[in-house]
Short mmCIF file of C-alpha atoms in Angstrom, two decimals:
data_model
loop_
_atom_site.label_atom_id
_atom_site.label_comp_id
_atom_site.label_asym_id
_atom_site.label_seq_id
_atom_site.Cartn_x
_atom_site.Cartn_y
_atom_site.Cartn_z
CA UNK X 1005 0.00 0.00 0.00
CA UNK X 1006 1.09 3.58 -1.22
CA UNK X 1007 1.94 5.96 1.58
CA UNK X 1008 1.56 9.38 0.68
CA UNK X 1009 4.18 12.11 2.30
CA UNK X 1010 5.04 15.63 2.10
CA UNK X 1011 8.45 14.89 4.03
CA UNK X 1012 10.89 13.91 1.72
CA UNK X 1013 13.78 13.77 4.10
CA UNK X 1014 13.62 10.01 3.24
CA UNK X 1015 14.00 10.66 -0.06
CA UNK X 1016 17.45 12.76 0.51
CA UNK X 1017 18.87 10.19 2.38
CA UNK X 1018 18.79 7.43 -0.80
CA UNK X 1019 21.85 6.53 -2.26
CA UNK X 1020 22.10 6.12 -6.00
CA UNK X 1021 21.95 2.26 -7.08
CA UNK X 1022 25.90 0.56 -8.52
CA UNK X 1023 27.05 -2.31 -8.89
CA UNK X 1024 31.21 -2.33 -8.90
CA UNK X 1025 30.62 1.02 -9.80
CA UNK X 1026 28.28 0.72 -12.42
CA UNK X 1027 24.67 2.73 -11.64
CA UNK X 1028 21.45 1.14 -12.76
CA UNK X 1029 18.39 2.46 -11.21
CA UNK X 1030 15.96 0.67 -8.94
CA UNK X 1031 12.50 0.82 -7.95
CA UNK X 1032 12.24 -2.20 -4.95
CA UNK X 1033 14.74 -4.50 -3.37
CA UNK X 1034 14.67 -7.45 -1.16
CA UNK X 1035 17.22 -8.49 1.90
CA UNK X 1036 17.04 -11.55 3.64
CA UNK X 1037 18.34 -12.90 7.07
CA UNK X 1038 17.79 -15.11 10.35
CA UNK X 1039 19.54 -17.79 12.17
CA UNK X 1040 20.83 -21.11 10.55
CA UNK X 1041 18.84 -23.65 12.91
CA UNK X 1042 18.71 -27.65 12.91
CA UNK X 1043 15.07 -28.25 14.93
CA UNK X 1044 15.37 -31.97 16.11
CA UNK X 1045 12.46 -33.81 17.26
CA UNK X 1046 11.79 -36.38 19.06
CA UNK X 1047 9.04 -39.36 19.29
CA UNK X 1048 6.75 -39.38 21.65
CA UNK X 1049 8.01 -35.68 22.36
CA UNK X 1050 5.42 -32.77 21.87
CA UNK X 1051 8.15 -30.61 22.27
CA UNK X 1052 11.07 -29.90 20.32
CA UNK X 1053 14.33 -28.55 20.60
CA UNK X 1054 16.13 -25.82 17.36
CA UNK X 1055 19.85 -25.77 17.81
CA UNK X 1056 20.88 -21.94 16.40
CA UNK X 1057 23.71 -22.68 14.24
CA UNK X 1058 24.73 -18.73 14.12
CA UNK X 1059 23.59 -16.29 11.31
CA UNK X 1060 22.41 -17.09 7.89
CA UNK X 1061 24.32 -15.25 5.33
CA UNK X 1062 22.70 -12.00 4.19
CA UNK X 1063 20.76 -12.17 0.53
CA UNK X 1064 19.83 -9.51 -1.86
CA UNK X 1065 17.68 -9.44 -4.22
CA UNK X 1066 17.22 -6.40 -6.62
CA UNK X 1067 15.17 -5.48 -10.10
CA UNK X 1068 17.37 -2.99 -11.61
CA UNK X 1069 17.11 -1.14 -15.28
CA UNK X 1070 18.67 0.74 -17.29
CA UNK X 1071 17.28 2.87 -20.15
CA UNK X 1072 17.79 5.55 -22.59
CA UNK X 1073 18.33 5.71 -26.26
CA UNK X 1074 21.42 4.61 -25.66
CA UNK X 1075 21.31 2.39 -22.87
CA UNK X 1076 23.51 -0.96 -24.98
CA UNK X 1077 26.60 0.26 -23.04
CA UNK X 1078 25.26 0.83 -19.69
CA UNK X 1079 23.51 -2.48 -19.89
CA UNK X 1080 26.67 -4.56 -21.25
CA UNK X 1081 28.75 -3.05 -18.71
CA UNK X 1082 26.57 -4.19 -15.68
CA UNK X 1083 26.05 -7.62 -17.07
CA UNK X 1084 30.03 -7.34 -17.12
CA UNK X 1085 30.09 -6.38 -13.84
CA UNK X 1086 27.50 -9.57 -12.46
CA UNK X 1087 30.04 -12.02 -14.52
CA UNK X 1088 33.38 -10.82 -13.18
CA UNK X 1089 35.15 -13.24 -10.43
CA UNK X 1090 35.51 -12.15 -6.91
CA UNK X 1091 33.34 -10.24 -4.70
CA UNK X 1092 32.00 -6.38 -5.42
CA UNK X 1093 30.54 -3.51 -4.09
CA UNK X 1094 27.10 -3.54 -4.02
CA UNK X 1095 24.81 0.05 -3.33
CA UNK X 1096 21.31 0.11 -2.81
CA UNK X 1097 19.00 3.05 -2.01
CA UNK X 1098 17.75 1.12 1.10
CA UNK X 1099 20.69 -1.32 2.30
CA UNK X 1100 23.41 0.95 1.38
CA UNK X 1101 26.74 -0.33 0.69
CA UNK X 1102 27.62 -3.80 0.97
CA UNK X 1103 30.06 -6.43 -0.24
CA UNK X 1104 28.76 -9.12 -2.14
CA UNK X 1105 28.68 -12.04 -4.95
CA UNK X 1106 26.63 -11.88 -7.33
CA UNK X 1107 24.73 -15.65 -7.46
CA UNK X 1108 22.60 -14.64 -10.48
CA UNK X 1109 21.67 -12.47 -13.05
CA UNK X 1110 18.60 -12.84 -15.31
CA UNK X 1111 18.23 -10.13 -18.20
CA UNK X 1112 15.51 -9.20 -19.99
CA UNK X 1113 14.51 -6.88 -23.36
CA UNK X 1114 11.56 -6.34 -25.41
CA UNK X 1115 10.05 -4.12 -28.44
CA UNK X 1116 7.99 -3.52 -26.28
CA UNK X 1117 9.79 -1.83 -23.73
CA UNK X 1118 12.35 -0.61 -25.90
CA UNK X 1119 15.70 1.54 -24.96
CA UNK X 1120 15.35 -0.45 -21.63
CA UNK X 1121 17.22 -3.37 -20.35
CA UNK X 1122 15.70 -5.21 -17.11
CA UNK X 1123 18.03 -7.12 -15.12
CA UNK X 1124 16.90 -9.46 -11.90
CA UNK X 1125 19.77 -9.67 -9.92
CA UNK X 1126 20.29 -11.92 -6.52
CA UNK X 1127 23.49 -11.33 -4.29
CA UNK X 1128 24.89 -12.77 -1.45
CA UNK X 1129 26.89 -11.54 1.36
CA UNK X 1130 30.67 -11.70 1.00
CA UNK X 1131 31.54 -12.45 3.97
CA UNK X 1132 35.80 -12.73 4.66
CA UNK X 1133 37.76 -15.77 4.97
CA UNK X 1134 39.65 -16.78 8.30
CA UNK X 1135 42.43 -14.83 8.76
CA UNK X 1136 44.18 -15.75 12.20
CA UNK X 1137 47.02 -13.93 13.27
CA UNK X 1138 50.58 -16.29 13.87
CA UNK X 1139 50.38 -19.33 13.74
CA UNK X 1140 47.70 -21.80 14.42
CA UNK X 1141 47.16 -24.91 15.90
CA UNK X 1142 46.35 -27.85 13.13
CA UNK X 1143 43.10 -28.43 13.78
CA UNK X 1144 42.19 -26.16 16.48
CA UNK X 1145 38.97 -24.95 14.58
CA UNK X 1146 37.73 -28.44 13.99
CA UNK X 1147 38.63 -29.07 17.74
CA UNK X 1148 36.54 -25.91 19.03
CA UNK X 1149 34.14 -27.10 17.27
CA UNK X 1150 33.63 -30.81 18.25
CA UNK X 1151 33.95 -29.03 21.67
CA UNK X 1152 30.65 -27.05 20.67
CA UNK X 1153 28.97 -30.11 19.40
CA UNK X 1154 29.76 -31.86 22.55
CA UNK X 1155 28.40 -29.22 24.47
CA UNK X 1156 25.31 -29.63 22.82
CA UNK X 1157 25.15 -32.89 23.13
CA UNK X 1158 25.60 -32.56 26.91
CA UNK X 1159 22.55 -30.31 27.30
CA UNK X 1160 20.00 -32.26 25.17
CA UNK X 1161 21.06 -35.39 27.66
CA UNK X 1162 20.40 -33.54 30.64
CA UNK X 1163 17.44 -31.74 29.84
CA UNK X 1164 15.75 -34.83 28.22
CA UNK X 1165 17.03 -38.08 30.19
CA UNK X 1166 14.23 -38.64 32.32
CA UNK X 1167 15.52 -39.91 35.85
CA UNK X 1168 14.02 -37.79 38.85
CA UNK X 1169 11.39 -39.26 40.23
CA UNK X 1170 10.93 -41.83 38.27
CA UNK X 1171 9.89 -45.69 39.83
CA UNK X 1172 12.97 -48.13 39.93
CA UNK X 1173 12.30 -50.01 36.99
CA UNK X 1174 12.68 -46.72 34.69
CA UNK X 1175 15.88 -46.13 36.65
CA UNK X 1176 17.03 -49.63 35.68
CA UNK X 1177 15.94 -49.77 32.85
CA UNK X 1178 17.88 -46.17 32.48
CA UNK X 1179 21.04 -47.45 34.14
CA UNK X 1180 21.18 -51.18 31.92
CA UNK X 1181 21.32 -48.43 28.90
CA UNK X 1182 23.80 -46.31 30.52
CA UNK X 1183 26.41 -50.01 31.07
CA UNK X 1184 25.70 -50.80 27.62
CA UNK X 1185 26.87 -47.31 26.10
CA UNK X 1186 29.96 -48.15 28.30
CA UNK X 1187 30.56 -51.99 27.34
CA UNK X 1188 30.44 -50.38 23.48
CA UNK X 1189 32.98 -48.10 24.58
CA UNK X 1190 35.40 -50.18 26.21
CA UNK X 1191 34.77 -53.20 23.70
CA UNK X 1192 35.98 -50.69 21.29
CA UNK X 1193 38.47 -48.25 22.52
CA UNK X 1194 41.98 -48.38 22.58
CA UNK X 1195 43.31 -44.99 22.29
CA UNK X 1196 42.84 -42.80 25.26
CA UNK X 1197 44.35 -40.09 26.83
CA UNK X 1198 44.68 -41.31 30.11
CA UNK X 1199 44.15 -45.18 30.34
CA UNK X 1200 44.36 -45.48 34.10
CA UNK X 1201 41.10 -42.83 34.47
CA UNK X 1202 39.15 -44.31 31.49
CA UNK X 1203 39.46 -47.81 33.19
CA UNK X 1204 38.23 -46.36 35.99
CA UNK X 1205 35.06 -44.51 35.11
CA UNK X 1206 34.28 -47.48 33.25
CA UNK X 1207 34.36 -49.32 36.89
CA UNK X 1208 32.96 -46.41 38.26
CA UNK X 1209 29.43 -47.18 36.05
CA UNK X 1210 29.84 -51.24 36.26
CA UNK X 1211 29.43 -50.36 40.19
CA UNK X 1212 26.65 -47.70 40.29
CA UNK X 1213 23.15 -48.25 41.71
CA UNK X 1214 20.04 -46.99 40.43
CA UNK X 1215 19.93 -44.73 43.18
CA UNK X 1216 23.59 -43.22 42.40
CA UNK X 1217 21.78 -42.91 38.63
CA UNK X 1218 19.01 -40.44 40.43
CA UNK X 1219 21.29 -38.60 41.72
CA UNK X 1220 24.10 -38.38 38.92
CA UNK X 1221 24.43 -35.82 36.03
CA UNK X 1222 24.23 -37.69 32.96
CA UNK X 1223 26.51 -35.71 30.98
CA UNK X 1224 29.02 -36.17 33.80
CA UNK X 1225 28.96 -40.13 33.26
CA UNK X 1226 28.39 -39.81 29.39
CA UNK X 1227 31.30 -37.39 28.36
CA UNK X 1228 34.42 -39.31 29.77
CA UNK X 1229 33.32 -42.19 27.62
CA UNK X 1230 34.22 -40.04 24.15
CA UNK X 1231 36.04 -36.40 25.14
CA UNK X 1232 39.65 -37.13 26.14
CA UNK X 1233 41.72 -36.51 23.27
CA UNK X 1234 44.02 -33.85 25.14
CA UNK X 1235 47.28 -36.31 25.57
CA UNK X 1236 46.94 -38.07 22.14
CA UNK X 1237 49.73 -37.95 19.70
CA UNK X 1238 48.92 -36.94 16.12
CA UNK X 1239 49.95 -39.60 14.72
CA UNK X 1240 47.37 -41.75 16.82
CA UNK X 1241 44.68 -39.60 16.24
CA UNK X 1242 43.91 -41.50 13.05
CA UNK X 1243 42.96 -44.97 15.21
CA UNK X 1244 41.01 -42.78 17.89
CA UNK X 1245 38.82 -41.63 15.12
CA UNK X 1246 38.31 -44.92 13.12
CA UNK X 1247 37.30 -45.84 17.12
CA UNK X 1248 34.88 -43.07 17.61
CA UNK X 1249 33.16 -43.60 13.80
CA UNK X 1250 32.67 -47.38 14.99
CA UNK X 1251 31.18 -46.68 18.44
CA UNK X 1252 29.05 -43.88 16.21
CA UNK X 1253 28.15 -47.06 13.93
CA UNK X 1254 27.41 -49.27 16.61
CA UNK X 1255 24.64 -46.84 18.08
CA UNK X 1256 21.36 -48.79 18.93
CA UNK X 1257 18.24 -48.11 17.63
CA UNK X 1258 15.63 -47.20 19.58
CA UNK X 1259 11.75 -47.77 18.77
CA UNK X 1260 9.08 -46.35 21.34
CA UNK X 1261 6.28 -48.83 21.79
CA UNK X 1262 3.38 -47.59 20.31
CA UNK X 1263 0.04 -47.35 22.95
CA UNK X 1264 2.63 -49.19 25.65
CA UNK X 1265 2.37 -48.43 29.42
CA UNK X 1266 4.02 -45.23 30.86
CA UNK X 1267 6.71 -47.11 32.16
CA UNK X 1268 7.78 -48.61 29.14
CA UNK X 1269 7.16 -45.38 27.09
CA UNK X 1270 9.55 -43.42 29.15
CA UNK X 1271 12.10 -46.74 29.58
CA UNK X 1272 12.22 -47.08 25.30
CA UNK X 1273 12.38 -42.69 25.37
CA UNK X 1274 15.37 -42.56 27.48
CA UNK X 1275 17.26 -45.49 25.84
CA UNK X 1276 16.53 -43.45 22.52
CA UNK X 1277 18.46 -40.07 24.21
CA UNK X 1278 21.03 -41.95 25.18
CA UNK X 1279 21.16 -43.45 21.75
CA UNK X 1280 21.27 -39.85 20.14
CA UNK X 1281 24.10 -39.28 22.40
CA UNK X 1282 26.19 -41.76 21.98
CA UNK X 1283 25.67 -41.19 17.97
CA UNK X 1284 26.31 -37.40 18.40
CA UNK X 1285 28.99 -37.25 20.88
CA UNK X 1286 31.28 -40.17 18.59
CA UNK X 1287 30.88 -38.66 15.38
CA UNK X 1288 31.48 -35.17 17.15
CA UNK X 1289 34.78 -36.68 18.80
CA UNK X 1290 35.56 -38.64 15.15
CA UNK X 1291 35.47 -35.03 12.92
CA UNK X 1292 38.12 -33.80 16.03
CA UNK X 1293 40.57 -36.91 15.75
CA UNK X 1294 40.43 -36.66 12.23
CA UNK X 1295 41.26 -32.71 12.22
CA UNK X 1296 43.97 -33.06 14.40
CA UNK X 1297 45.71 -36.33 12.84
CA UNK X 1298 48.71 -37.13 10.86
CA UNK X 1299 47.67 -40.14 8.56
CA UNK X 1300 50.67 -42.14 7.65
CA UNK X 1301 49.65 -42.72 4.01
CA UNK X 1302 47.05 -41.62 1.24
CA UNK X 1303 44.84 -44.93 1.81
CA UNK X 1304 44.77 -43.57 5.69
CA UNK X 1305 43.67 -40.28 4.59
CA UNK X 1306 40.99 -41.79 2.22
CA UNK X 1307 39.41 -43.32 5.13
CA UNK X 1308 39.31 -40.18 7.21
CA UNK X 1309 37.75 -38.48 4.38
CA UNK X 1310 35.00 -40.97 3.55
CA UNK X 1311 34.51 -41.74 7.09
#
């Protein structure tokens, strides 16, 4: 809807429409944004739970023209301008000035609408490449963010593995899961940090009661099992990740019973969290082992790729 004005301070403050320096003129324009967000959902569950995955990269989209009797050059040289490599600078009355690529360019002509050249144009944000100052660790990126993943998975656990208050056989039930995400990990785990410690959480979970359960943080129990690749050599950073993407493989799944009891609804719905953990947290761990290793030949480096 038309909104009709006598201010036209608005007006002033346009900026005339380029494109790497080449004007066109503009009526409208569109920008998009938000977050980047993986919503994940569970059965059973009426809610869910959207992971924000930072800011989605800034869009443009803009119906520019150029016309005149002889508008050939001024057209040619901003369809020269959308095809040239790199990013450019992008000015809009509305946005202002921006840095962009340009992801498409559509033109259009007509007898009809002759001495005029249409052009639908979409951009997208720049952006700038990594640029860390001296020198940085190999991997440390990948390893930040396996810590972030881990993180995550650490929260989902404890917000959605139902143990207080629950009656004993949930807890059991809870706790049988719990020793058989630890047997996987010990039946499959050879490189660790500190062996001494692993050994000994391991015991520490072979030995717990269902009351010690109801009174534990799960994350606390859960975590040791995958995140302790501080100590580890490079060069056996290749093994601790073929580990983790087996113990990822070996995940169980989970089906809750359809129109089953409450007990055995929230028994098969904590076996499936614990599930999603164990599948999160090892490939999580498996992307870090992989940044951070030295493969000692191109058929070891295959694997870590395709794994």
């Amino acid at each position: 809807m038309a909104i009709k004005t006598t201010d036209a301070a608005w007006r002033r403050s346009l900026r005339a429409a380029s494109f790497r320096g080449v004007g066109f003129k503009v009526d409208a324009s569109d920008r998009e944004t938000g977050r980047r967000a993986v919503t994940h959902e569970f059965p059973g569950r009426d809610v869910p739970y959207t992971e924000d995955l930072g800011r989605k990269a800034r869009s443009y989209a803009v119906e520019a023209y150029v016309l005149g009797p002889d508008y050939m050059p001024a057209r040619d040289a901003l369809l020269k301008a959308c095809e040239d490599e790199g990013p450019g600078r992008l000015v809009t009355p509305w946005a202002g000035e921006v840095l962009v690529v340009c992801t498409g360019c559509r033109l259009r002509e007509s007898k009809t609408d002759g001495g005029m050249a249409t052009f639908s144009l979409t951009f997208s944000e720049a952006g700038e490449a990594a640029s860390p100052s001296g020198s940085a660790k190999p991997g440390a990126l990948a390893s930040s963010r396996a810590d972030s993943a881990m993180d995550s998975a650490d929260d989902v656990l404890d917000r959605d593995l139902a143990l207080d208050g629950q009656p004993e056989p949930v807890l059991r039930d809870a706790l049988s899961a719990v020793r058989g995400m630890a047997s996987a990990a010990r039946g499959v785990r050879s490189v660790v940090a500190d062996p001494e410690g692993f050994a000994s959480h391991l015991d520490l979970i072979d030995g717990m009661s269902v009351a010690d359960l109801a009174n534990a943080v799960p994350s606390d129990l859960m975590r040791p099992l995958f995140a302790d690749s501080g100590d580890i050599s490079s060069s056996s950073h290749t093994a601790r990740s073929g580990e983790m993407l087996s113990l990822a493989a070996s995940t169980p799944t989970v089906t809750v019973p359809e129109g089953a009891g409450t007990m055995r609804t929230t028994s098969a719905m904590n076996a499936q969290v614990l599930a999603d953990y164990q599948r999160r947290a090892a490939t999580a761990e498996a992307a870090r082992s992989a940044a951070l290793s030295t493969p000692a030949s191109r058929a070891d480096a295959a694997t870590l790729r395709e794994g």
